[in-house]
Short mmCIF file of C-alpha atoms and ligand atoms in Angstrom, two decimals:
data_model
loop_
_atom_site.label_atom_id
_atom_site.label_comp_id
_atom_site.label_asym_id
_atom_site.label_seq_id
_atom_site.Cartn_x
_atom_site.Cartn_y
_atom_site.Cartn_z
CA MET A 1 -28.52 -1.78 -1.70
CA LEU A 2 -27.39 -3.27 1.79
CA THR A 3 -27.90 -1.45 5.07
CA LEU A 4 -25.35 0.32 6.21
CA HIS A 5 -26.94 1.11 9.78
CA PRO A 6 -28.51 -1.49 11.55
CA GLY A 7 -29.33 -0.13 14.34
CA ASN A 8 -29.89 -1.91 18.05
CA LYS A 9 -29.69 -5.76 17.23
CA THR A 10 -27.70 -8.57 18.46
CA TYR A 11 -24.64 -9.68 17.06
CA ASP A 12 -24.80 -13.62 16.41
CA CYS A 13 -23.58 -14.45 13.09
CA MET A 14 -24.36 -16.63 10.74
CA SER A 15 -21.80 -16.78 8.00
CA LYS A 16 -17.77 -15.57 8.03
CA VAL A 17 -15.35 -13.34 6.65
CA ASP A 18 -12.87 -14.97 4.10
CA VAL A 19 -9.80 -13.68 4.03
CA VAL A 20 -6.57 -13.21 1.16
CA LEU A 21 -3.24 -12.07 1.74
CA GLY A 22 -0.08 -12.35 0.77
CA LEU A 23 2.30 -15.03 2.27
CA GLN A 24 5.73 -13.91 0.83
CA TRP A 25 7.00 -10.12 0.89
CA GLY A 26 3.52 -8.59 -0.90
CA ASP A 27 3.13 -8.35 -4.36
CA GLU A 28 2.04 -11.71 -4.80
CA GLY A 29 -0.94 -10.77 -7.00
CA LYS A 30 -3.89 -10.05 -4.44
CA GLY A 31 -5.43 -7.19 -6.40
CA LYS A 32 -6.16 -9.86 -9.17
CA VAL A 33 -6.81 -12.78 -6.99
CA VAL A 34 -9.68 -10.70 -5.18
CA ASP A 35 -10.96 -9.48 -8.72
CA VAL A 36 -10.92 -12.66 -9.57
CA LEU A 37 -12.71 -13.88 -6.09
CA THR A 38 -15.14 -11.26 -6.02
CA PRO A 39 -18.22 -12.36 -7.92
CA GLY A 40 -18.59 -14.76 -4.86
CA TYR A 41 -19.13 -12.06 -2.72
CA LYS A 42 -20.98 -8.65 -1.72
CA VAL A 43 -18.42 -6.65 0.17
CA ILE A 44 -14.74 -6.73 -0.24
CA ALA A 45 -13.20 -4.86 2.77
CA ARG A 46 -9.59 -4.04 3.24
CA PHE A 47 -8.29 -4.36 7.02
CA GLN A 48 -4.44 -2.81 7.19
CA GLY A 49 -1.96 -0.98 5.23
CA GLY A 50 -2.29 2.20 3.50
CA PRO A 51 -1.41 3.68 0.24
CA ASN A 52 2.28 1.70 0.35
CA ALA A 53 -0.01 -1.21 -1.25
CA GLY A 54 -0.40 -1.30 -4.94
CA HIS A 55 -2.52 -3.92 -6.28
CA SER A 56 -2.82 -4.24 -9.86
CA LEU A 57 -5.68 -5.38 -11.80
CA LYS A 58 -6.26 -6.08 -15.82
CA PHE A 59 -9.09 -6.95 -17.39
CA GLY A 60 -8.73 -7.13 -21.72
CA ASP A 61 -6.50 -3.99 -22.66
CA GLU A 62 -7.16 -2.25 -19.30
CA GLY A 63 -4.99 -2.14 -16.12
CA PHE A 64 -5.29 -0.67 -12.86
CA VAL A 65 -3.30 -0.30 -9.38
CA LEU A 66 -5.07 0.18 -6.79
CA HIS A 67 -3.52 1.55 -3.29
CA THR A 68 -6.41 2.35 -1.08
CA VAL A 69 -9.79 1.08 -2.71
CA PRO A 70 -10.42 -2.64 -2.21
CA SER A 71 -10.19 -4.40 -5.73
CA GLY A 72 -14.09 -5.80 -6.07
CA ILE A 73 -14.61 -1.85 -6.99
CA PHE A 74 -15.21 -2.76 -10.33
CA ARG A 75 -17.50 -5.47 -10.03
CA GLU A 76 -21.02 -4.41 -10.05
CA GLY A 77 -23.00 -4.39 -7.25
CA SER A 78 -19.86 -4.88 -4.83
CA VAL A 79 -19.86 -2.54 -1.59
CA ASN A 80 -16.19 -1.98 -0.72
CA ILE A 81 -15.04 -1.29 3.12
CA ILE A 82 -11.70 1.00 3.86
CA GLY A 83 -11.51 -0.53 7.16
CA ASN A 84 -10.32 0.94 10.35
CA GLY A 85 -6.83 -0.80 10.52
CA VAL A 86 -5.94 1.16 7.28
CA VAL A 87 -4.06 4.39 7.26
CA ILE A 88 -5.54 6.79 4.06
CA ASP A 89 -3.61 9.42 2.71
CA PRO A 90 -6.88 11.36 1.50
CA VAL A 91 -4.94 13.28 -1.83
CA ILE A 92 -3.75 9.58 -2.90
CA LEU A 93 -7.28 8.19 -1.91
CA MET A 94 -8.74 10.85 -4.12
CA ASP A 95 -6.93 10.61 -7.09
CA GLU A 96 -7.46 7.22 -7.21
CA ILE A 97 -10.92 7.44 -6.95
CA LYS A 98 -10.60 10.45 -9.79
CA ASP A 99 -9.09 7.84 -11.80
CA ILE A 100 -11.14 4.66 -11.00
CA GLU A 101 -14.80 7.08 -11.62
CA ALA A 102 -13.24 8.27 -15.51
CA LYS A 103 -13.96 4.11 -16.09
CA ALA A 104 -16.29 3.08 -13.96
CA GLY A 105 -18.79 6.12 -13.43
CA ASP A 106 -19.57 7.59 -9.91
CA ILE A 107 -18.84 4.76 -6.88
CA SER A 108 -20.25 7.00 -4.17
CA ASP A 109 -22.38 4.13 -3.54
CA LYS A 110 -20.19 1.44 -3.89
CA LEU A 111 -17.33 2.74 -0.97
CA VAL A 112 -17.56 2.96 2.18
CA ILE A 113 -14.24 4.25 4.59
CA ALA A 114 -14.62 3.54 7.93
CA LYS A 115 -14.60 6.55 10.73
CA ARG A 116 -11.81 5.32 13.05
CA ALA A 117 -9.29 4.73 9.71
CA GLN A 118 -6.13 6.35 10.94
CA LEU A 119 -5.30 9.49 8.38
CA ILE A 120 -2.03 9.87 7.30
CA LEU A 121 -1.16 13.82 7.80
CA PRO A 122 1.42 15.10 5.00
CA SER A 123 3.75 15.86 8.12
CA HIS A 124 4.06 12.18 8.85
CA ARG A 125 5.14 11.70 4.86
CA MET A 126 7.97 14.05 6.02
CA LEU A 127 8.59 12.18 9.47
CA ASP A 128 8.90 8.66 6.63
CA ALA A 129 11.45 10.74 4.42
CA ALA A 130 13.67 12.32 7.45
CA SER A 131 13.21 8.71 9.37
CA GLU A 132 14.45 6.92 6.16
CA ALA A 133 17.26 9.36 5.53
CA ALA A 134 18.85 9.75 8.25
CA LYS A 135 18.98 5.44 8.27
CA GLY A 136 21.54 5.36 5.11
CA LYS A 137 22.19 2.25 4.64
CA ALA A 138 20.19 0.59 7.03
CA LYS A 139 17.00 2.07 5.21
CA ILE A 140 14.28 -0.48 5.74
CA GLY A 141 13.15 1.03 2.20
CA SER A 142 9.70 1.98 2.85
CA THR A 143 7.86 3.11 0.17
CA LEU A 144 8.01 7.34 2.13
CA LYS A 145 3.42 7.64 2.21
CA GLY A 146 4.15 8.30 5.85
CA ILE A 147 2.78 4.58 7.22
CA GLY A 148 5.15 4.01 9.82
CA PRO A 149 4.69 7.52 11.58
CA ALA A 150 0.75 7.30 10.16
CA TYR A 151 0.75 3.98 13.03
CA MET A 152 3.01 5.33 15.57
CA ASP A 153 0.94 8.33 16.15
CA LYS A 154 -2.33 5.38 16.30
CA THR A 155 -0.57 3.51 18.85
CA GLY A 156 0.87 6.78 20.58
CA ARG A 157 -2.67 7.54 20.87
CA ASN A 158 -2.05 10.83 18.72
CA GLY A 159 -3.82 10.16 16.02
CA LEU A 160 -6.80 11.27 13.77
CA ARG A 161 -9.31 9.81 12.87
CA VAL A 162 -11.42 9.76 9.56
CA GLY A 163 -14.41 10.93 11.65
CA ASP A 164 -13.00 13.89 13.17
CA ILE A 165 -12.86 15.15 9.72
CA LEU A 166 -16.25 15.87 10.25
CA SER A 167 -15.43 17.49 13.80
CA PRO A 168 -15.67 21.49 14.19
CA ASP A 169 -12.60 21.35 15.74
CA PHE A 170 -11.02 19.32 12.86
CA LYS A 171 -8.22 21.97 11.41
CA ASP A 172 -7.17 22.79 15.50
CA LYS A 173 -6.57 19.16 16.10
CA TYR A 174 -5.26 19.11 12.49
CA GLU A 175 -2.43 22.20 13.62
CA ALA A 176 -1.72 20.41 17.42
CA LEU A 177 -0.49 17.31 15.64
CA LYS A 178 1.46 19.26 13.10
CA ALA A 179 3.18 21.05 15.09
CA LYS A 180 4.09 17.90 17.31
CA HIS A 181 5.82 16.80 13.71
CA CYS A 182 7.12 20.09 13.37
CA GLY A 183 9.14 19.51 17.08
CA MET A 184 9.78 16.05 15.89
CA LEU A 185 11.02 17.34 12.18
CA SER A 186 13.84 19.83 13.26
CA LEU A 187 15.65 17.03 15.40
CA TYR A 188 16.58 15.78 11.72
CA PRO A 189 18.12 19.17 10.64
CA ASP A 190 19.98 18.23 7.34
CA PHE A 191 16.05 17.43 6.32
CA THR A 192 14.57 20.33 4.86
CA PHE A 193 10.76 20.48 3.43
CA ASP A 194 7.84 22.23 2.35
CA ILE A 195 4.61 20.61 2.73
CA THR A 196 3.00 23.76 1.67
CA GLU A 197 1.05 22.57 -1.87
CA TYR A 198 0.77 18.97 -0.08
CA GLU A 199 -1.29 20.67 2.54
CA GLN A 200 -3.50 22.85 0.40
CA LYS A 201 -4.49 19.54 -1.70
CA TRP A 202 -4.97 17.44 1.28
CA PHE A 203 -7.41 19.80 2.67
CA ALA A 204 -9.03 19.61 -0.90
CA ALA A 205 -8.99 15.96 -0.63
CA VAL A 206 -10.21 15.85 3.00
CA GLU A 207 -13.52 17.80 1.90
CA ASN A 208 -14.02 15.72 -1.01
CA LEU A 209 -13.92 12.67 0.94
CA LYS A 210 -16.78 13.85 2.86
CA ARG A 211 -19.51 12.51 -0.04
CA PHE A 212 -18.72 9.17 0.95
CA ARG A 213 -19.98 7.39 3.66
CA PHE A 214 -17.85 7.22 7.10
CA ILE A 215 -19.36 4.32 9.13
CA GLU A 216 -18.53 2.70 12.02
CA ASN A 217 -17.48 -0.62 10.61
CA GLU A 218 -17.68 -2.77 13.14
CA VAL A 219 -21.28 -2.79 13.27
CA VAL A 220 -21.78 -3.18 9.47
CA VAL A 221 -19.88 -5.77 9.18
CA ASN A 222 -21.26 -7.94 11.88
CA GLN A 223 -24.87 -6.74 10.96
CA TYR A 224 -24.10 -7.66 7.36
CA LEU A 225 -22.70 -10.98 8.56
CA LYS A 226 -25.56 -12.35 11.09
CA GLU A 227 -27.97 -11.65 7.35
CA ASP A 228 -25.14 -14.04 5.72
CA VAL A 229 -23.96 -11.85 3.36
CA LYS A 230 -20.43 -13.10 1.77
CA ILE A 231 -17.64 -10.67 2.68
CA LEU A 232 -13.89 -11.33 1.88
CA ALA A 233 -11.08 -8.79 3.37
CA GLU A 234 -8.30 -7.95 1.13
CA GLY A 235 -4.70 -8.08 2.54
CA ALA A 236 -1.85 -5.94 1.85
CA GLN A 237 1.64 -6.04 2.28
CA GLY A 238 2.76 -9.79 3.09
CA SER A 239 2.90 -12.22 5.79
CA LEU A 240 6.96 -11.51 6.08
CA LEU A 241 6.09 -7.68 6.71
CA ASP A 242 4.11 -8.52 9.64
CA ILE A 243 5.58 -6.01 11.96
CA ASP A 244 5.25 -9.24 14.56
CA PHE A 245 6.55 -12.07 12.78
CA GLY A 246 8.04 -10.64 9.79
CA THR A 247 11.59 -9.65 9.58
CA TYR A 248 11.86 -6.98 11.40
CA PRO A 249 12.76 -3.96 11.65
CA PHE A 250 12.32 -4.55 7.67
CA VAL A 251 8.81 -4.79 8.13
CA THR A 252 6.16 -2.62 7.70
CA SER A 253 4.21 -1.17 10.54
CA SER A 254 0.77 -3.31 10.42
CA ASN A 255 -0.45 -6.78 11.09
CA THR A 256 -0.09 -8.24 7.72
CA MET A 257 -1.99 -11.83 8.63
CA ALA A 258 -4.95 -13.58 9.14
CA ALA A 259 -4.86 -11.75 13.33
CA GLY A 260 -4.96 -8.07 12.01
CA VAL A 261 -8.54 -8.67 9.68
CA CYS A 262 -10.20 -9.48 13.47
CA THR A 263 -8.85 -5.82 14.26
CA GLY A 264 -9.00 -4.32 11.07
CA LEU A 265 -12.50 -4.77 10.92
CA GLY A 266 -14.02 -5.54 13.88
CA ILE A 267 -14.84 -8.91 14.01
CA ALA A 268 -14.08 -12.16 16.52
CA PRO A 269 -11.44 -14.50 15.35
CA SER A 270 -14.48 -17.58 15.53
CA LYS A 271 -15.75 -15.13 12.90
CA VAL A 272 -12.86 -15.89 10.44
CA GLY A 273 -13.39 -18.31 7.48
CA LYS A 274 -11.57 -19.33 5.06
CA VAL A 275 -8.20 -18.09 4.66
CA ILE A 276 -6.64 -17.46 1.31
CA GLY A 277 -2.97 -17.82 1.55
CA ILE A 278 -1.27 -16.30 -1.83
CA PHE A 279 2.26 -17.03 -3.12
CA LYS A 280 4.56 -16.56 -6.31
CA ALA A 281 5.68 -19.64 -7.93
CA TYR A 282 8.99 -17.99 -6.89
CA CYS A 283 10.08 -15.17 -4.61
CA THR A 284 10.23 -11.36 -4.48
CA ARG A 285 10.80 -8.73 -2.04
CA VAL A 286 10.82 -4.49 -2.34
CA GLY A 287 12.92 -2.84 0.14
CA SER A 288 15.26 -3.75 2.53
CA GLY A 289 16.27 -6.87 4.47
CA PRO A 290 16.64 -10.65 4.51
CA PHE A 291 15.59 -12.37 1.98
CA PRO A 292 17.51 -16.36 1.72
CA THR A 293 16.91 -17.53 -1.57
CA GLU A 294 17.82 -14.06 -3.43
CA LEU A 295 19.39 -14.67 -7.26
CA PHE A 296 22.06 -12.01 -7.67
CA ASP A 297 22.82 -13.68 -10.99
CA GLU A 298 21.37 -14.17 -14.50
CA THR A 299 18.86 -15.99 -13.67
CA GLY A 300 17.38 -13.35 -11.27
CA GLU A 301 17.53 -11.01 -13.63
CA ARG A 302 15.30 -13.82 -15.89
CA LEU A 303 13.10 -13.61 -13.16
CA ARG A 304 12.56 -10.03 -12.76
CA GLN A 305 12.33 -9.28 -17.32
CA ILE A 306 10.68 -11.82 -17.67
CA GLY A 307 7.93 -11.68 -14.48
CA HIS A 308 8.07 -7.92 -14.72
CA GLU A 309 9.13 -6.97 -11.45
CA PHE A 310 9.25 -3.82 -10.85
CA GLY A 311 7.38 -2.10 -7.42
CA ALA A 312 3.12 -1.13 -8.81
CA THR A 313 3.63 1.85 -6.15
CA THR A 314 7.09 3.11 -6.50
CA GLY A 315 8.34 1.27 -9.39
CA ARG A 316 11.69 0.11 -7.85
CA PRO A 317 12.85 -3.38 -9.32
CA ARG A 318 12.22 -5.77 -7.51
CA ARG A 319 14.80 -8.11 -5.93
CA CYS A 320 14.19 -12.15 -7.67
CA GLY A 321 14.86 -15.64 -5.73
CA TRP A 322 13.82 -19.23 -5.51
CA LEU A 323 10.60 -20.19 -4.03
CA ASP A 324 11.28 -20.39 -0.02
CA MET A 325 9.31 -23.25 1.18
CA VAL A 326 10.60 -22.78 4.98
CA ALA A 327 9.39 -19.13 4.60
CA LEU A 328 6.45 -20.19 2.96
CA LYS A 329 5.50 -23.12 5.50
CA TYR A 330 5.90 -20.60 8.17
CA ALA A 331 3.51 -18.01 6.62
CA VAL A 332 0.66 -21.20 6.23
CA MET A 333 1.50 -21.78 9.75
CA MET A 334 1.13 -18.72 11.39
CA ASN A 335 -2.21 -17.51 9.29
CA GLY A 336 -4.13 -21.04 9.46
CA VAL A 337 -4.39 -21.24 5.72
CA THR A 338 -7.24 -23.01 4.47
CA GLU A 339 -6.15 -23.21 0.63
CA LEU A 340 -3.37 -21.80 -1.32
CA ILE A 341 -3.24 -20.00 -4.70
CA MET A 342 -0.29 -20.30 -6.61
CA MET A 343 0.57 -16.71 -8.83
CA LYS A 344 2.79 -16.18 -11.77
CA SER A 345 3.27 -19.64 -12.48
CA ASP A 346 3.78 -18.72 -16.27
CA VAL A 347 7.14 -16.67 -15.20
CA LEU A 348 8.96 -20.35 -14.63
CA ASP A 349 7.70 -21.84 -18.53
CA ASP A 350 11.21 -21.16 -19.79
CA PHE A 351 13.35 -22.72 -16.93
CA ASP A 352 15.39 -25.84 -17.50
CA THR A 353 15.11 -26.17 -13.53
CA VAL A 354 13.16 -24.80 -11.67
CA LYS A 355 14.22 -24.56 -7.43
CA VAL A 356 13.29 -24.64 -4.22
CA ALA A 357 14.47 -23.84 -0.74
CA VAL A 358 13.68 -26.76 1.72
CA SER A 359 15.79 -25.67 4.64
CA TYR A 360 18.60 -23.51 5.65
CA LYS A 361 22.31 -24.22 6.88
CA GLN A 362 22.85 -21.87 10.04
CA ASP A 363 26.51 -21.73 12.24
CA GLY A 364 26.53 -25.30 10.35
CA LYS A 365 23.77 -26.69 11.43
CA GLN A 366 20.69 -27.76 8.92
CA ILE A 367 17.30 -25.70 10.32
CA ASP A 368 13.29 -26.14 8.88
CA TRP A 369 11.84 -23.28 10.46
CA PHE A 370 11.98 -18.96 10.25
CA PRO A 371 15.11 -17.86 12.76
CA TYR A 372 14.62 -14.74 14.70
CA ASP A 373 16.85 -13.13 13.04
CA GLY A 374 14.20 -12.87 9.91
CA ALA A 375 17.16 -15.55 8.38
CA GLU A 376 19.65 -13.21 7.80
CA SER A 377 22.40 -15.21 8.51
CA VAL A 378 21.32 -18.91 6.66
CA GLU A 379 21.99 -20.37 3.99
CA PRO A 380 19.83 -21.89 1.70
CA VAL A 381 19.19 -25.81 0.87
CA TYR A 382 17.73 -26.42 -2.53
CA LYS A 383 15.57 -29.19 -4.15
CA GLU A 384 15.76 -29.26 -8.05
CA PHE A 385 12.72 -29.93 -10.41
CA LYS A 386 12.63 -30.30 -13.69
CA GLY A 387 11.03 -27.35 -15.44
CA TRP A 388 7.99 -27.98 -17.14
CA LYS A 389 9.05 -25.92 -20.70
CA THR A 390 5.74 -25.39 -22.43
CA SER A 391 3.88 -22.02 -22.08
CA LEU A 392 0.51 -22.47 -19.46
CA CYS A 393 -0.62 -18.49 -20.74
CA ASP A 394 -2.92 -20.08 -22.28
CA ILE A 395 -4.07 -23.22 -20.72
CA ARG A 396 -7.51 -23.44 -18.54
CA ASP A 397 -8.01 -26.79 -17.32
CA TYR A 398 -6.01 -28.61 -14.64
CA ALA A 399 -6.12 -31.77 -16.56
CA SER A 400 -4.67 -29.83 -19.57
CA LEU A 401 -1.12 -29.21 -17.52
CA PRO A 402 2.11 -30.32 -18.33
CA GLN A 403 3.22 -33.32 -15.74
CA ALA A 404 6.47 -31.60 -14.45
CA PHE A 405 4.08 -28.65 -13.36
CA LYS A 406 1.87 -30.90 -11.50
CA ASP A 407 4.41 -32.29 -9.71
CA TYR A 408 6.05 -28.72 -8.55
CA VAL A 409 2.17 -28.47 -7.48
CA ALA A 410 1.99 -31.48 -5.40
CA TYR A 411 4.96 -31.52 -3.77
CA ILE A 412 4.37 -28.04 -2.61
CA GLU A 413 0.88 -29.12 -1.53
CA LYS A 414 2.61 -31.79 0.44
CA GLU A 415 5.07 -29.57 2.55
CA THR A 416 2.40 -27.24 3.60
CA GLY A 417 -0.07 -29.82 4.07
CA VAL A 418 -2.62 -27.40 2.18
CA PRO A 419 -4.16 -27.48 -1.60
CA VAL A 420 -3.51 -25.28 -4.09
CA LYS A 421 -7.14 -23.99 -5.43
CA ILE A 422 -6.53 -21.54 -7.91
CA ILE A 423 -3.02 -21.81 -10.20
CA SER A 424 -2.80 -17.78 -12.00
CA VAL A 425 -1.11 -18.17 -15.08
CA GLY A 426 -1.33 -14.35 -16.44
CA PRO A 427 -1.74 -10.90 -15.18
CA ASP A 428 -5.62 -11.02 -16.99
CA ARG A 429 -8.50 -11.93 -14.86
CA GLU A 430 -9.40 -14.60 -17.20
CA ALA A 431 -5.67 -16.24 -17.03
CA VAL A 432 -6.52 -19.19 -13.96
CA ILE A 433 -7.00 -22.16 -13.39
CA PHE A 434 -9.32 -23.79 -11.13
CA LYS A 435 -7.79 -26.94 -9.45
P1 GDP B 501 -0.12 -7.52 -5.37
O1 GDP B 501 -0.10 -6.24 -4.15
O2 GDP B 501 -0.28 -8.32 -4.60
O3 GDP B 501 -1.70 -6.71 -5.93
O4 GDP B 501 1.06 -7.61 -6.10
P2 GDP B 501 1.33 -6.30 -7.62
O5 GDP B 501 -0.07 -5.67 -8.40
O6 GDP B 501 1.70 -5.58 -6.81
O7 GDP B 501 2.08 -7.61 -8.18
C1 GDP B 501 1.47 -8.39 -9.17
C2 GDP B 501 2.25 -8.31 -10.65
O8 GDP B 501 2.13 -9.62 -11.30
C3 GDP B 501 1.06 -7.72 -11.15
O9 GDP B 501 2.03 -6.84 -12.10
C4 GDP B 501 0.33 -8.35 -11.83
O10 GDP B 501 -0.48 -7.69 -12.94
C5 GDP B 501 0.94 -9.32 -12.26
N1 GDP B 501 0.59 -10.99 -12.25
C6 GDP B 501 -0.47 -11.27 -10.94
N2 GDP B 501 -0.46 -12.66 -11.74
C7 GDP B 501 0.06 -13.34 -12.82
C8 GDP B 501 0.76 -14.20 -13.15
O11 GDP B 501 0.34 -15.34 -12.73
N3 GDP B 501 1.40 -14.57 -14.47
C9 GDP B 501 1.98 -12.96 -14.56
N4 GDP B 501 2.82 -13.63 -15.47
N5 GDP B 501 1.95 -12.06 -14.03
C10 GDP B 501 0.65 -11.61 -12.80
P1 IMO B 502 1.13 -4.81 -1.74
O1 IMO B 502 0.13 -4.59 -0.98
C1 IMO B 502 5.91 -5.18 -1.65
C2 IMO B 502 7.67 -2.75 1.80
C3 IMO B 502 8.57 -1.69 1.63
C4 IMO B 502 9.45 -1.65 2.80
C5 IMO B 502 8.71 -2.14 3.78
C6 IMO B 502 8.40 -0.60 4.43
O2 IMO B 502 1.45 -4.14 -3.07
O3 IMO B 502 1.77 -6.96 -1.66
P2 IMO B 502 6.50 1.38 4.02
O4 IMO B 502 5.90 2.02 3.65
O5 IMO B 502 5.17 0.44 5.02
O6 IMO B 502 7.08 1.79 5.41
O7 IMO B 502 7.77 0.07 3.60
O8 IMO B 502 7.28 -2.55 3.14
N1 IMO B 502 6.79 -2.59 1.63
C7 IMO B 502 5.63 -3.42 0.19
N2 IMO B 502 6.69 -4.28 -0.18
N3 IMO B 502 4.71 -4.57 -1.93
C8 IMO B 502 3.63 -4.02 -0.92
O9 IMO B 502 2.26 -3.73 -0.53
C9 IMO B 502 4.52 -3.39 0.46
N4 IMO B 502 4.05 -1.96 0.90
C10 IMO B 502 5.51 -2.01 1.80
O10 IMO B 502 9.24 -2.06 0.14
O11 IMO B 502 10.04 -2.63 2.33
MG1 MG B 503 1.79 -4.75 -4.65
#
């Protein structure tokens, strides 16, 4: 068992934290990739987001969707950290833990939680719902898990943290924050709510959470680095949903990019190692906001059906479209991506042609950057590739892949300047090709 309380030591770390993150609008397949890569790491850590995430894992006949728990949880001997940058709904977390433990047994020695992580209160969920309802057509399309209001309270310096659970006046702090929220909710006279039942579950879940270790994750993570323990940070959402650089305001409320690892785990920028950027061979988005390559036709519907593009958290149909090289290059640049992983390549198996947006047209001019207004007003300019018309599902070595597919990969590598190291050809953890 690794030490969790390293004591008074210096922090001249030897190793670095590698990062897996999504380069599009989320749902790229981060859960699967983390599960695949976990044997090479001892520690897996979530650094931002919360139960808005839905990370699917598949092994054989079994499937799991994780929301707050890191995707290393099913690997023997792993340590899974819910970092300080995460927002936690105890009800959702404890439900998730119950499901995991039904399969994997007691995980209390494998899961630790940052004392500095923020709590999502039942009233945060109500604020999310009221705010979205009031926005009407301009709604963000939030997962309604209370993410935005919880991060507002964090930056507004009002939030409750996991460490507060152990404080004798926790209930008083809760009531004070809830009272503030109720005041805010009175600004939405049409919005009625009753949180009594959820509140009871919430307090029961808070009580149950106490069987997990609450840690100063910044100290623990830096000590692990010093001991040369391998750490993988697991991003949630995607780069184009980043609060600063995504398609604002149609974004989530955290820094989903590589920079978020530093503040979300407590490591210095110099301690970030590999940045593993993952993307689908096409694009999807769930919720509102700009999506330049979105297809409203039968091709979009085909992508949705073949790719089973329905939200892992909300079940909502995902919007589908072609790969957007302009957006991908932007995400690669902003994250400093060192290697790429291409997901869901098999979904394109039957297409005669595959398209990629190589630039945009805006006001009659051709541009090759991702504009400030989130590409709302642009029209994509496409390059066409010959489809490979071969099933990739059972291929496990790069050499056996069809040439047309290799050409597609080579083009992406050339344009981004980053090698594609893994190609995913199915949901199962075995369905990967290492290049
Ligand atoms: P995440 O949020 O990034 O972890 O991604 P999600 O789990 O929300 O969505 C990815 C979906 O694609 C899940 O249903 C996965 O089981 C599935 N998936 C992952 N990789 C592949 C792949 O290579 N091919 C296919 N067909 N499905 C995949
Ligand atoms: P994973 O980790 C895809 C989207 C929502 C909405 C916007 C804001 O599974 O990739 P929020 O609930 O954060 O207020 O929603 O962000 N969104 C996601 N889309 N995958 C996710 O997570 C997402 N998490 C949030 O649909 O448009
Ligand atoms: Mg998801």
